[in-house]
PDB file of C-alpha atoms in Angstrom:
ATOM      1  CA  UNK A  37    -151.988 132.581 186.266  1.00 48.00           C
ATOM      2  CA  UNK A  38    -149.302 130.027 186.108  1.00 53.00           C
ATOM      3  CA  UNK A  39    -148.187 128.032 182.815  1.00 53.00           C
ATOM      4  CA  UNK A  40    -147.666 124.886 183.102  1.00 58.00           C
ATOM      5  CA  UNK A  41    -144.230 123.228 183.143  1.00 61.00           C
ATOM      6  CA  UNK A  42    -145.110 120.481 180.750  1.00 63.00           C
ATOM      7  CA  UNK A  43    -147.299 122.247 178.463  1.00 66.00           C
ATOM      8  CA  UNK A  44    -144.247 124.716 177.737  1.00 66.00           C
ATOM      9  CA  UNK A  45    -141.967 121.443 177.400  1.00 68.00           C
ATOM     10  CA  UNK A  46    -144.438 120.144 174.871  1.00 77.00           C
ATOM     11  CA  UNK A  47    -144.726 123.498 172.394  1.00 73.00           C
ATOM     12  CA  UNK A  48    -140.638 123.535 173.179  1.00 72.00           C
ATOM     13  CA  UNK A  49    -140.142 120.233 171.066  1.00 80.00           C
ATOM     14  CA  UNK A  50    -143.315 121.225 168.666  1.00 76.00           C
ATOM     15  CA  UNK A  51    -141.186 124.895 168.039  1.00 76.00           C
ATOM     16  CA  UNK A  52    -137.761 122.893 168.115  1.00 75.00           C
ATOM     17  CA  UNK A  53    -139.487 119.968 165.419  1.00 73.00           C
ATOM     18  CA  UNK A  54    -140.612 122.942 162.852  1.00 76.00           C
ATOM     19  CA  UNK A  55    -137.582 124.532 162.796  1.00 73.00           C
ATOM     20  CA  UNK A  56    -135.710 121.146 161.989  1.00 69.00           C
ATOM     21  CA  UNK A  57    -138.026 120.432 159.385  1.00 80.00           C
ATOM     22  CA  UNK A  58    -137.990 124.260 157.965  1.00 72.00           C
ATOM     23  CA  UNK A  59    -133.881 123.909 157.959  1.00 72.00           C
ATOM     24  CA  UNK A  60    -134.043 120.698 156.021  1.00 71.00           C
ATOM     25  CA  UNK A  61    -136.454 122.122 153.623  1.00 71.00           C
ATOM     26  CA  UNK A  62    -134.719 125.394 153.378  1.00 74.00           C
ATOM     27  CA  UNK A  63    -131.261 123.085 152.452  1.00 70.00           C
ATOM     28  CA  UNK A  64    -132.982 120.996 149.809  1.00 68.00           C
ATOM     29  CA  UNK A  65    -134.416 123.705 148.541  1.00 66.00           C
ATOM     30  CA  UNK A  66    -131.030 125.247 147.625  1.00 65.00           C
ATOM     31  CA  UNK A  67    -129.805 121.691 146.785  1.00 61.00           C
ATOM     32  CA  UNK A  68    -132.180 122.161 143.873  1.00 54.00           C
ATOM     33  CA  UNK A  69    -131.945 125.875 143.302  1.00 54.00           C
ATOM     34  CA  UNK A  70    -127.921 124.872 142.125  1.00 52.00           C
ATOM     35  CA  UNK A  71    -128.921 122.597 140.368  1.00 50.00           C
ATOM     36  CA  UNK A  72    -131.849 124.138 138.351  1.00 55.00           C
ATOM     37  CA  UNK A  73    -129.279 127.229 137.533  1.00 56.00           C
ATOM     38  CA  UNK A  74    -126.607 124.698 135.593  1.00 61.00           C
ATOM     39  CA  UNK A  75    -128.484 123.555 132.627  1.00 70.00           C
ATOM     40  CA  UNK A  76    -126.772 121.552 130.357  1.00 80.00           C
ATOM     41  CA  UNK A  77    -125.297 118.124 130.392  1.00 90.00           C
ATOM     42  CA  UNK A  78    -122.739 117.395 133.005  1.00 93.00           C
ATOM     43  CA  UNK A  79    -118.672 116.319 131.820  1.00 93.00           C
ATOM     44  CA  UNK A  80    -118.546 112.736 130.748  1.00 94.00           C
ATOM     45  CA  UNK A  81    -122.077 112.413 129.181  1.00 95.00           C
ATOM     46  CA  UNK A  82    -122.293 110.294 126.443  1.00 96.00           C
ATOM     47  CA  UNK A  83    -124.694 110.379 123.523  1.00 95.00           C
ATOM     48  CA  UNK A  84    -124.271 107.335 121.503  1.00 94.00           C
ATOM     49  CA  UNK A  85    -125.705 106.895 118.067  1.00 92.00           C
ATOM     50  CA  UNK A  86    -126.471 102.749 117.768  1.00 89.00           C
ATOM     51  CA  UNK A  87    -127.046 101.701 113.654  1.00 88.00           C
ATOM     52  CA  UNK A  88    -128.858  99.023 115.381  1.00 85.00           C
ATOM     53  CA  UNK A  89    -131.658 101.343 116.763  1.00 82.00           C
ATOM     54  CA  UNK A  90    -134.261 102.902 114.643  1.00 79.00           C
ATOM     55  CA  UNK A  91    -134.421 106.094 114.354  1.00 74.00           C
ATOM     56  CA  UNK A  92    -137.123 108.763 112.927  1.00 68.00           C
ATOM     57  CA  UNK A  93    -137.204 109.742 109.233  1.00 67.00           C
ATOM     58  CA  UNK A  94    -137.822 112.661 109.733  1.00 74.00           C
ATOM     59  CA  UNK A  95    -135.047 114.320 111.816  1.00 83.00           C
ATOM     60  CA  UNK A  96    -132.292 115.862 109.712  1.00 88.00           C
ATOM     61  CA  UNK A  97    -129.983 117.750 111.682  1.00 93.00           C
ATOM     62  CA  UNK A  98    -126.858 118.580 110.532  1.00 95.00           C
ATOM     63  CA  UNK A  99    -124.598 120.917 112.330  1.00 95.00           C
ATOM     64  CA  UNK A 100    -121.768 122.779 111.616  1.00 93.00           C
ATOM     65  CA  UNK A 101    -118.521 123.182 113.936  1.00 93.00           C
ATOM     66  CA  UNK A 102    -115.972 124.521 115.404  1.00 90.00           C
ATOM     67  CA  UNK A 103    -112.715 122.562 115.975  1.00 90.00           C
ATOM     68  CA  UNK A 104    -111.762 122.838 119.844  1.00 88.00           C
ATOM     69  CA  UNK A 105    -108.507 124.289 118.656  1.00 83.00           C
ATOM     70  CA  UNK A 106    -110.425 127.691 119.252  1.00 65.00           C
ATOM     71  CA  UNK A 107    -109.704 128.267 115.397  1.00 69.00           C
ATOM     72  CA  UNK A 108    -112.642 130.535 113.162  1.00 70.00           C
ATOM     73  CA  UNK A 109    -114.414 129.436 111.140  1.00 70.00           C
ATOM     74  CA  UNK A 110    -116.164 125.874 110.665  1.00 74.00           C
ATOM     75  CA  UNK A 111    -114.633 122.876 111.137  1.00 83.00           C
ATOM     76  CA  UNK A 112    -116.788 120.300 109.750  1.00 93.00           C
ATOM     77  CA  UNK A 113    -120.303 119.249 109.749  1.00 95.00           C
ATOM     78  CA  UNK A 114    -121.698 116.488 112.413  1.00 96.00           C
ATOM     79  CA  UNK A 115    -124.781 115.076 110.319  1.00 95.00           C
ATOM     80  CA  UNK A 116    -127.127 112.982 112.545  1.00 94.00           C
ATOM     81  CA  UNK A 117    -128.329 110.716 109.623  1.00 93.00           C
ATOM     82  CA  UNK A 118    -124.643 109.765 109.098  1.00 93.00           C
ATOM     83  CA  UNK A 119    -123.320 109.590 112.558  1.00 93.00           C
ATOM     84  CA  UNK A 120    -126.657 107.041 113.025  1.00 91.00           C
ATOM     85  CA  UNK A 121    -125.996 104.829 109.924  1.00 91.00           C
ATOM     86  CA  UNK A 122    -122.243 103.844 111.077  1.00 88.00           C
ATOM     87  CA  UNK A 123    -122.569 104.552 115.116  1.00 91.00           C
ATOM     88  CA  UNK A 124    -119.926 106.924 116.930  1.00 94.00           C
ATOM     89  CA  UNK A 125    -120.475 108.555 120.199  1.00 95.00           C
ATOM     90  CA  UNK A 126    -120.112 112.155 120.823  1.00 96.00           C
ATOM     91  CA  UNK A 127    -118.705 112.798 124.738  1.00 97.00           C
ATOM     92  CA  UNK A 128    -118.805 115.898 126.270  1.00 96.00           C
ATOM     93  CA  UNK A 129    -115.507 116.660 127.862  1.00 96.00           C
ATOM     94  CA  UNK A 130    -115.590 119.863 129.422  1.00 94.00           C
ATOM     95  CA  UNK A 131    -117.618 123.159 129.683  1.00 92.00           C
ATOM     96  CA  UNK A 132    -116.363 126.401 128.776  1.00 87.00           C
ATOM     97  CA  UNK A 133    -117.944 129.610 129.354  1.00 84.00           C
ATOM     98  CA  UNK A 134    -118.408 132.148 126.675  1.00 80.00           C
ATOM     99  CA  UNK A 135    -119.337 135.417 127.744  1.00 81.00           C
ATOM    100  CA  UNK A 136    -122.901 134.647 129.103  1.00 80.00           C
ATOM    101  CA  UNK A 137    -123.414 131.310 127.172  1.00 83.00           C
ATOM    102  CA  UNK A 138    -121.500 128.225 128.200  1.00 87.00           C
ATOM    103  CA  UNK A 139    -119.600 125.833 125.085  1.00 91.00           C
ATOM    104  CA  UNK A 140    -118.946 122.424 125.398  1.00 95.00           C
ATOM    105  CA  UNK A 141    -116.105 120.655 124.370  1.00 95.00           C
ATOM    106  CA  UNK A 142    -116.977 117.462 123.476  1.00 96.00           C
ATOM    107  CA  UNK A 143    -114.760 114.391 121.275  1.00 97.00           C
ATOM    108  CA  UNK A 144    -116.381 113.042 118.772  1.00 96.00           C
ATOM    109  CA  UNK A 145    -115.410 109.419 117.730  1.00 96.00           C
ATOM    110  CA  UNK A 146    -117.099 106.958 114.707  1.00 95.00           C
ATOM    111  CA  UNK A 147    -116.723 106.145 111.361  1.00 93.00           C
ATOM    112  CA  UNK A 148    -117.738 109.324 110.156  1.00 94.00           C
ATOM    113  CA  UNK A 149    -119.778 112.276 110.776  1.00 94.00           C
ATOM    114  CA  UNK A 150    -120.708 113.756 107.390  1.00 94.00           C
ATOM    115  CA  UNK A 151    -121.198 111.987 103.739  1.00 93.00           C
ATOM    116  CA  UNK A 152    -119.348 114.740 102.095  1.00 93.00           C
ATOM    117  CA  UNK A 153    -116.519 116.498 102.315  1.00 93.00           C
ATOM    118  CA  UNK A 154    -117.429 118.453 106.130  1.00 93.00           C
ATOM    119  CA  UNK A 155    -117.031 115.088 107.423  1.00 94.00           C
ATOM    120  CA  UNK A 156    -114.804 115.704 111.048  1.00 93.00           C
ATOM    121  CA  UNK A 157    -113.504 112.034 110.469  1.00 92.00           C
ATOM    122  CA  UNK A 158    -113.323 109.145 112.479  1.00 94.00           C
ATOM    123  CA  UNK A 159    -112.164 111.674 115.729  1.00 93.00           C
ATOM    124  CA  UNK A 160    -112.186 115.017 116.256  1.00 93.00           C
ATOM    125  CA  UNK A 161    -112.368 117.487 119.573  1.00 94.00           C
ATOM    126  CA  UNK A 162    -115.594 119.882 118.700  1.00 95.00           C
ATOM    127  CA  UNK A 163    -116.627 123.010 120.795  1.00 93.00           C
ATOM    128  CA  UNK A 164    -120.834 122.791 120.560  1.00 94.00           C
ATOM    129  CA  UNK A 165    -123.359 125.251 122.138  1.00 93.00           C
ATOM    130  CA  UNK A 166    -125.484 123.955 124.554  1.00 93.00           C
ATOM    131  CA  UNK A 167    -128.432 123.323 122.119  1.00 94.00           C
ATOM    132  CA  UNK A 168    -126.595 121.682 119.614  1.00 95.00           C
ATOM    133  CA  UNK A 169    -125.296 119.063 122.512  1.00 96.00           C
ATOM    134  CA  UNK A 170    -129.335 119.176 122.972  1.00 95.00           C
ATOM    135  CA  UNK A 171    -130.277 118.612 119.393  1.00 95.00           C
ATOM    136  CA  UNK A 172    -127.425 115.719 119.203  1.00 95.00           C
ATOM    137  CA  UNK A 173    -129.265 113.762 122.295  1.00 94.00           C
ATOM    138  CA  UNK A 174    -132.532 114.445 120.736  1.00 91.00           C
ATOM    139  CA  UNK A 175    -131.523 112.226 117.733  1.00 91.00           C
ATOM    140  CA  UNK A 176    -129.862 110.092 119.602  1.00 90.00           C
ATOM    141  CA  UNK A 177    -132.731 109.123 121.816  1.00 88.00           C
ATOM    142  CA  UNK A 178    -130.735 110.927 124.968  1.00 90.00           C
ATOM    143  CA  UNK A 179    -128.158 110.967 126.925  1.00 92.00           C
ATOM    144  CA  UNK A 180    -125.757 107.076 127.988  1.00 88.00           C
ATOM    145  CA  UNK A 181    -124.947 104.166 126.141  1.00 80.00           C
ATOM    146  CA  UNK A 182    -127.869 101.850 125.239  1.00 70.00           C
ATOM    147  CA  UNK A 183    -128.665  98.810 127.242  1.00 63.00           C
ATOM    148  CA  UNK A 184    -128.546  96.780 124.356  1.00 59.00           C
ATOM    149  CA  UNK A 185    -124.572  97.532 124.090  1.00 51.00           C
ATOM    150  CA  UNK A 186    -123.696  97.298 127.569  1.00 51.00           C
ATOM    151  CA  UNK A 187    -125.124  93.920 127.706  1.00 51.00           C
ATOM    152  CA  UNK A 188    -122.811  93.296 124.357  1.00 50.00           C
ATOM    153  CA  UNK A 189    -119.780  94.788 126.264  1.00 50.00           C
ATOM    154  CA  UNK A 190    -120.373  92.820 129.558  1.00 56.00           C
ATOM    155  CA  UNK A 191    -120.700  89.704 127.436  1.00 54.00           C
ATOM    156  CA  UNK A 192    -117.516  90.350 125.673  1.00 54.00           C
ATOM    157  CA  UNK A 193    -115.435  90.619 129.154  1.00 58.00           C
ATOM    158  CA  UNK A 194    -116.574  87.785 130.347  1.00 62.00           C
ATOM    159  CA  UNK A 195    -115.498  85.648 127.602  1.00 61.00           C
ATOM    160  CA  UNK A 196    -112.842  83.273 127.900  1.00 61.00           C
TER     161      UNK A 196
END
C-alpha cells in the first residue's frame, strides 16, 4: 500500500503549523515566566500623593527609614497622612539586592514627610523594602502621576 503524495504534503504543513504555534507559545510563555519572577515596581515609577485627591481615613501608615547613604539606623519617618496633606512624590530610582530580598532606592521630594521631628524634609534619597514601596502606592492610590495633574502640566506648557 502506497501513501499518497498529497496527503503526506497536507499532515507536513499540519506537523510544521503545530510546531510554529507550540514555539510561539513556548516563547511567550517564558516572556511571562521573567516577568512573573521580578516582583516589584520597575526604576522610574512614581507614586504621587495629590492633596487634591481624597483619600481614606482610615489608612495610617507611617514608616520608618533608612537614608540611602547605607548609614544604621533610621533616618526619618515617611507618614502617608502628611506626605497626602502637602503632596510630594516618592520615585523609585534603583533596585538593590540584599541578600535574598531586593531594596529600593527611591528620592523622596514634597513639603514634608512627617509632622514631627522624623520628618526626611522637603528631599531625601530613602532605601525602602519592597512592601513598604507597596504600602506607599497603596495610599497613594498606585503607581504614575494622576490625570488630573498631567492635564495641569500640559496646560501650563502650552501657555504663552
Amino acid at each position: 500500500m502506497r501513501l499518497n503524495d498529497s496527503n503526506s504534503a497536507n499532515a507536513g504543513r499540519v506537523l510544521l503549523g503545530l510546531v510554529a504555534i507550540a514555539l510561539a507559545g513556548m516563547v511567550g510563555t517564558l516572556g511571562l515566566v521573567g516577568r512573573v519572577g521580578d516582583p516589584g515596581p520597575r526604576v522610574g515609577e512614581i507614586i504621587a500623593f495629590d492633596p487634591l485627591e481624597p483619600m481614606a481615613r482610615d489608612i495610617r501608615i507611617r514608616l520608618a527609614v533608612t537614608a540611602a547613604d547605607d548609614q544604621p539606623g533610621v533616618a526619618c519617618v515617611l507618614d502617608v497622612r502628611a506626605m497626602h496633606a502637602d503632596g510630594g512624590s516618592v520615585i523609585v530610582e534603583g533596585r538593590e539586592p540584599q541578600g535574598r530580598l531586593m531594596r529600593y532606592r527611591v528620592h523622596w521630594a514634597g513639603t514634608r514627610s512627617s509632622d514631627d521631628s522624623a520628618d526626611c524634609g522637603a528631599s531625601a534619597d530613602l532605601l525602602l523594602s519592597l512592601q513598604d514601596v507597596e504600602r506607599l502606592a497603596m495610599a497613594a492610590g498606585g503607581y504614575g502621576v494622576p490625570k488630573r495633574t498631567t492635564k495641569l502640566w500640559r496646560a501650563a506648557a502650552n501657555a504663552p
